[in-house]
């Protein structure tokens, strides 16, 4: 004797009412997601505007001469909104400096790519080109570094320079060991040479582009950079008794 038969389960289409509820729910979720994305985009745009305005004001008139009220008025924000997002004027200032360091250390940045290839001193022309581009694109941020030196004794930038030698050793150490193995190195320290080259090129293009003083070496930029590269590669003094033609080989 068989037991009671089980009900047969069949696929039934959802009722129009249920489908409508699901559609309304999905639409609501979609609208909420879009609203959140729009709000996030507006917030990001607002923060970017504040940072751009603050960078312009700090680099032109200094840190102490720039107030939160000035920044707020210049970017159509309330002072309270600035404090809500950033906390203080100094935090905005530090954020601007940190953003500059992040751009410089970005692996995709042309200057970092030169450092990664680590072909000094054969790549001095590439190094000069990358630094010229860096200075041109970051003039206001570079002026902010000078503001920090004058008004804060370098407090906000110190850590970057304290670790500079370590970064150069990491990038160039293996390359210089290989040059030493090949017998290509002279008596000069190549690690000091690459740091001097980098700092000099930054200094040179900062005076040219940020301070607005072209020809401050009595020659155009390309002539000055070429002369500097020649000094680095060939030196200034000949070895005793060495003919000029030999010294320049």
Short mmCIF file of C-alpha atoms in Angstrom, two decimals:
data_model
loop_
_atom_site.label_atom_id
_atom_site.label_comp_id
_atom_site.label_asym_id
_atom_site.label_seq_id
_atom_site.Cartn_x
_atom_site.Cartn_y
_atom_site.Cartn_z
CA UNK A 1 0.00 0.00 0.00
CA UNK A 2 1.42 3.29 -0.99
CA UNK A 3 1.46 6.33 1.23
CA UNK A 4 -0.15 9.63 0.46
CA UNK A 5 1.22 11.24 -2.65
CA UNK A 6 3.41 14.33 -2.25
CA UNK A 7 2.32 17.56 -3.87
CA UNK A 8 3.96 18.17 -7.20
CA UNK A 9 6.16 21.29 -7.22
CA UNK A 10 5.78 23.32 -10.34
CA UNK A 11 7.50 26.46 -11.55
CA UNK A 12 5.02 29.23 -11.23
CA UNK A 13 5.53 32.65 -12.56
CA UNK A 14 5.77 35.35 -9.91
CA UNK A 15 2.65 37.34 -9.51
CA UNK A 16 2.52 40.81 -11.10
CA UNK A 17 2.39 42.32 -7.63
CA UNK A 18 5.59 40.53 -6.55
CA UNK A 19 7.38 41.50 -9.77
CA UNK A 20 6.39 45.10 -9.28
CA UNK A 21 7.69 45.10 -5.68
CA UNK A 22 11.00 43.64 -6.81
CA UNK A 23 11.31 46.23 -9.59
CA UNK A 24 10.61 49.06 -7.15
CA UNK A 25 13.19 47.67 -4.71
CA UNK A 26 15.86 47.30 -7.41
CA UNK A 27 15.19 50.81 -8.66
CA UNK A 28 15.48 52.17 -5.14
CA UNK A 29 18.82 50.41 -4.60
CA UNK A 30 20.11 51.68 -7.95
CA UNK A 31 19.07 55.23 -7.10
CA UNK A 32 20.76 54.98 -3.71
CA UNK A 33 24.00 53.74 -5.27
CA UNK A 34 23.94 56.52 -7.86
CA UNK A 35 23.24 59.08 -5.15
CA UNK A 36 26.19 57.82 -3.10
CA UNK A 37 28.48 57.93 -6.13
CA UNK A 38 27.33 61.45 -6.98
CA UNK A 39 27.84 62.59 -3.41
CA UNK A 40 31.32 61.04 -3.31
CA UNK A 41 32.23 62.68 -6.61
CA UNK A 42 31.03 66.06 -5.36
CA UNK A 43 32.94 65.64 -2.11
CA UNK A 44 36.11 64.70 -3.99
CA UNK A 45 35.71 67.67 -6.32
CA UNK A 46 35.16 69.95 -3.34
CA UNK A 47 38.28 68.67 -1.56
CA UNK A 48 40.32 69.02 -4.75
CA UNK A 49 39.13 72.62 -5.14
CA UNK A 50 40.09 73.44 -1.55
CA UNK A 51 43.55 71.92 -1.96
CA UNK A 52 44.15 73.74 -5.25
CA UNK A 53 43.06 77.04 -3.74
CA UNK A 54 45.15 76.54 -0.61
CA UNK A 55 48.21 75.65 -2.68
CA UNK A 56 47.84 78.82 -4.71
CA UNK A 57 47.45 81.01 -1.61
CA UNK A 58 50.18 79.36 0.48
CA UNK A 59 52.71 79.47 -2.36
CA UNK A 60 51.98 83.12 -3.16
CA UNK A 61 51.57 84.74 0.23
CA UNK A 62 52.99 82.23 2.71
CA UNK A 63 51.55 80.09 5.48
CA UNK A 64 50.94 82.60 8.25
CA UNK A 65 49.48 85.22 5.91
CA UNK A 66 46.88 82.74 4.67
CA UNK A 67 43.84 82.13 6.84
CA UNK A 68 41.20 79.43 6.76
CA UNK A 69 38.66 82.15 6.03
CA UNK A 70 40.61 83.24 2.95
CA UNK A 71 40.79 79.69 1.68
CA UNK A 72 37.07 79.15 2.32
CA UNK A 73 36.01 82.37 0.59
CA UNK A 74 38.29 81.74 -2.40
CA UNK A 75 36.72 78.33 -3.08
CA UNK A 76 33.12 79.19 -2.11
CA UNK A 77 33.14 77.02 1.00
CA UNK A 78 32.20 77.74 4.57
CA UNK A 79 34.99 77.90 7.14
CA UNK A 80 33.16 75.27 9.18
CA UNK A 81 33.12 72.91 6.22
CA UNK A 82 36.89 73.25 5.87
CA UNK A 83 37.45 72.43 9.52
CA UNK A 84 35.07 69.48 9.21
CA UNK A 85 36.96 67.95 6.26
CA UNK A 86 40.56 68.87 7.16
CA UNK A 87 40.69 69.68 10.86
CA UNK A 88 43.07 72.63 10.68
CA UNK A 89 45.04 74.91 8.38
CA UNK A 90 48.25 73.03 9.15
CA UNK A 91 46.68 69.74 8.09
CA UNK A 92 45.76 71.25 4.74
CA UNK A 93 49.33 72.50 4.42
CA UNK A 94 50.81 69.12 5.33
CA UNK A 95 48.44 67.38 2.91
CA UNK A 96 49.71 69.58 0.08
CA UNK A 97 53.33 68.76 0.84
CA UNK A 98 52.58 65.04 1.22
CA UNK A 99 50.74 65.05 -2.11
CA UNK A 100 53.81 66.57 -3.76
CA UNK A 101 56.09 63.88 -2.33
CA UNK A 102 53.63 61.19 -3.47
CA UNK A 103 53.71 62.52 -7.01
CA UNK A 104 57.51 62.54 -7.03
CA UNK A 105 57.72 58.98 -5.68
CA UNK A 106 55.06 57.56 -7.98
CA UNK A 107 56.69 54.69 -9.96
CA UNK A 108 54.96 55.99 -13.12
CA UNK A 109 56.51 59.44 -12.75
CA UNK A 110 59.17 60.13 -15.44
CA UNK A 111 61.77 61.02 -12.80
CA UNK A 112 61.20 57.79 -10.88
CA UNK A 113 61.53 55.86 -14.13
CA UNK A 114 64.94 57.44 -14.68
CA UNK A 115 65.90 56.47 -11.11
CA UNK A 116 64.60 52.93 -11.64
CA UNK A 117 66.75 52.48 -14.75
CA UNK A 118 69.73 53.68 -12.66
CA UNK A 119 72.00 54.33 -15.63
CA UNK A 120 73.94 57.26 -14.14
CA UNK A 121 76.07 58.96 -15.41
CA UNK A 122 75.20 57.83 -18.94
CA UNK A 123 71.62 59.09 -18.53
CA UNK A 124 72.37 62.63 -17.33
CA UNK A 125 70.49 64.12 -20.29
CA UNK A 126 67.40 62.05 -19.43
CA UNK A 127 67.71 63.05 -15.77
CA UNK A 128 67.84 66.74 -16.72
CA UNK A 129 64.81 66.40 -18.98
CA UNK A 130 62.77 64.61 -16.30
CA UNK A 131 63.65 67.19 -13.64
CA UNK A 132 62.83 70.10 -15.94
CA UNK A 133 59.39 68.57 -16.54
CA UNK A 134 58.91 67.93 -12.81
CA UNK A 135 59.70 71.53 -11.89
CA UNK A 136 57.48 72.90 -14.65
CA UNK A 137 54.50 70.80 -13.48
CA UNK A 138 54.99 71.46 -9.74
CA UNK A 139 56.06 75.10 -9.46
CA UNK A 140 53.58 75.98 -6.72
CA UNK A 141 54.46 72.88 -4.68
CA UNK A 142 58.17 73.66 -4.94
CA UNK A 143 57.53 77.19 -3.68
CA UNK A 144 55.70 75.58 -0.77
CA UNK A 145 58.96 73.86 0.17
CA UNK A 146 60.64 77.26 0.44
CA UNK A 147 57.73 78.56 2.50
CA UNK A 148 58.27 75.67 4.90
CA UNK A 149 61.97 76.44 5.24
CA UNK A 150 61.30 80.12 5.95
CA UNK A 151 58.27 79.81 8.22
CA UNK A 152 58.66 76.38 9.80
CA UNK A 153 62.41 75.71 9.65
CA UNK A 154 61.68 72.79 7.34
CA UNK A 155 59.57 70.90 9.88
CA UNK A 156 57.08 69.55 7.32
CA UNK A 157 59.67 68.54 4.72
CA UNK A 158 62.51 67.27 6.93
CA UNK A 159 61.61 63.58 6.85
CA UNK A 160 61.66 63.50 3.04
CA UNK A 161 65.23 64.79 2.90
CA UNK A 162 66.36 62.70 5.86
CA UNK A 163 65.57 59.56 3.86
CA UNK A 164 66.88 60.84 0.52
CA UNK A 165 70.28 59.13 0.73
CA UNK A 166 68.63 55.79 1.54
CA UNK A 167 66.42 56.04 -1.54
CA UNK A 168 69.40 56.77 -3.77
CA UNK A 169 71.37 53.87 -2.30
CA UNK A 170 68.45 51.55 -2.94
CA UNK A 171 68.12 52.66 -6.57
CA UNK A 172 71.78 53.04 -7.55
CA UNK A 173 73.74 50.76 -5.23
CA UNK A 174 73.73 47.66 -7.48
CA UNK A 175 74.50 49.72 -10.61
CA UNK A 176 77.52 51.41 -9.04
CA UNK A 177 78.85 48.07 -7.80
CA UNK A 178 78.67 46.81 -11.38
CA UNK A 179 80.50 49.90 -12.68
CA UNK A 180 83.16 49.33 -10.04
CA UNK A 181 83.49 45.71 -11.12
CA UNK A 182 83.93 46.88 -14.73
CA UNK A 183 86.63 49.32 -13.65
CA UNK A 184 84.71 52.34 -14.96
CA UNK A 185 84.62 54.34 -11.74
CA UNK A 186 87.17 57.03 -10.92
CA UNK A 187 88.08 58.12 -7.39
CA UNK A 188 84.94 60.23 -6.92
CA UNK A 189 82.00 58.74 -5.00
CA UNK A 190 79.29 58.02 -7.62
CA UNK A 191 76.50 58.07 -5.00
CA UNK A 192 77.42 61.61 -4.03
CA UNK A 193 77.68 62.49 -7.72
CA UNK A 194 74.14 61.35 -8.57
CA UNK A 195 72.70 63.19 -5.56
CA UNK A 196 74.63 66.36 -6.43
CA UNK A 197 73.42 66.11 -10.04
CA UNK A 198 69.80 65.66 -8.97
CA UNK A 199 69.87 68.49 -6.43
CA UNK A 200 71.74 70.86 -8.77
CA UNK A 201 69.27 70.28 -11.62
CA UNK A 202 66.35 70.87 -9.27
CA UNK A 203 67.99 74.07 -8.04
CA UNK A 204 68.79 75.27 -11.55
CA UNK A 205 65.29 74.75 -12.94
CA UNK A 206 63.68 76.14 -9.78
CA UNK A 207 65.52 79.44 -10.27
CA UNK A 208 64.62 79.42 -13.96
CA UNK A 209 60.95 78.49 -13.66
CA UNK A 210 59.79 79.26 -10.11
CA UNK A 211 61.83 82.39 -9.42
CA UNK A 212 61.52 83.62 -13.00
CA UNK A 213 65.25 84.24 -13.52
CA UNK A 214 66.38 82.84 -16.87
CA UNK A 215 70.01 83.05 -17.95
CA UNK A 216 71.19 83.25 -14.33
CA UNK A 217 74.33 81.32 -15.35
CA UNK A 218 74.96 83.82 -18.17
CA UNK A 219 73.81 81.30 -20.79
CA UNK A 220 70.57 79.69 -21.85
CA UNK A 221 69.22 76.67 -19.98
CA UNK A 222 70.44 74.06 -22.45
CA UNK A 223 73.96 75.50 -22.51
CA UNK A 224 74.11 75.59 -18.70
CA UNK A 225 72.88 72.00 -18.32
CA UNK A 226 75.27 70.77 -21.03
CA UNK A 227 78.17 72.50 -19.25
CA UNK A 228 77.18 70.94 -15.92
CA UNK A 229 76.95 67.47 -17.47
CA UNK A 230 80.37 67.94 -19.05
CA UNK A 231 81.85 68.86 -15.67
CA UNK A 232 80.34 65.77 -14.05
CA UNK A 233 81.58 63.45 -16.77
CA UNK A 234 84.99 64.94 -17.40
CA UNK A 235 85.85 66.92 -14.30
CA UNK A 236 87.58 70.29 -14.23
CA UNK A 237 91.30 69.51 -13.77
CA UNK A 238 93.38 67.31 -16.00
CA UNK A 239 95.58 64.69 -14.49
CA UNK A 240 99.16 65.91 -14.20
CA UNK A 241 100.95 65.71 -17.53
CA UNK A 242 97.90 64.38 -19.38
CA UNK A 243 97.29 65.93 -22.83
CA UNK A 244 93.89 67.59 -23.40
CA UNK A 245 92.84 65.11 -26.09
CA UNK A 246 93.48 62.19 -23.74
CA UNK A 247 91.69 63.83 -20.81
CA UNK A 248 88.48 64.24 -22.81
CA UNK A 249 88.28 60.64 -24.04
#
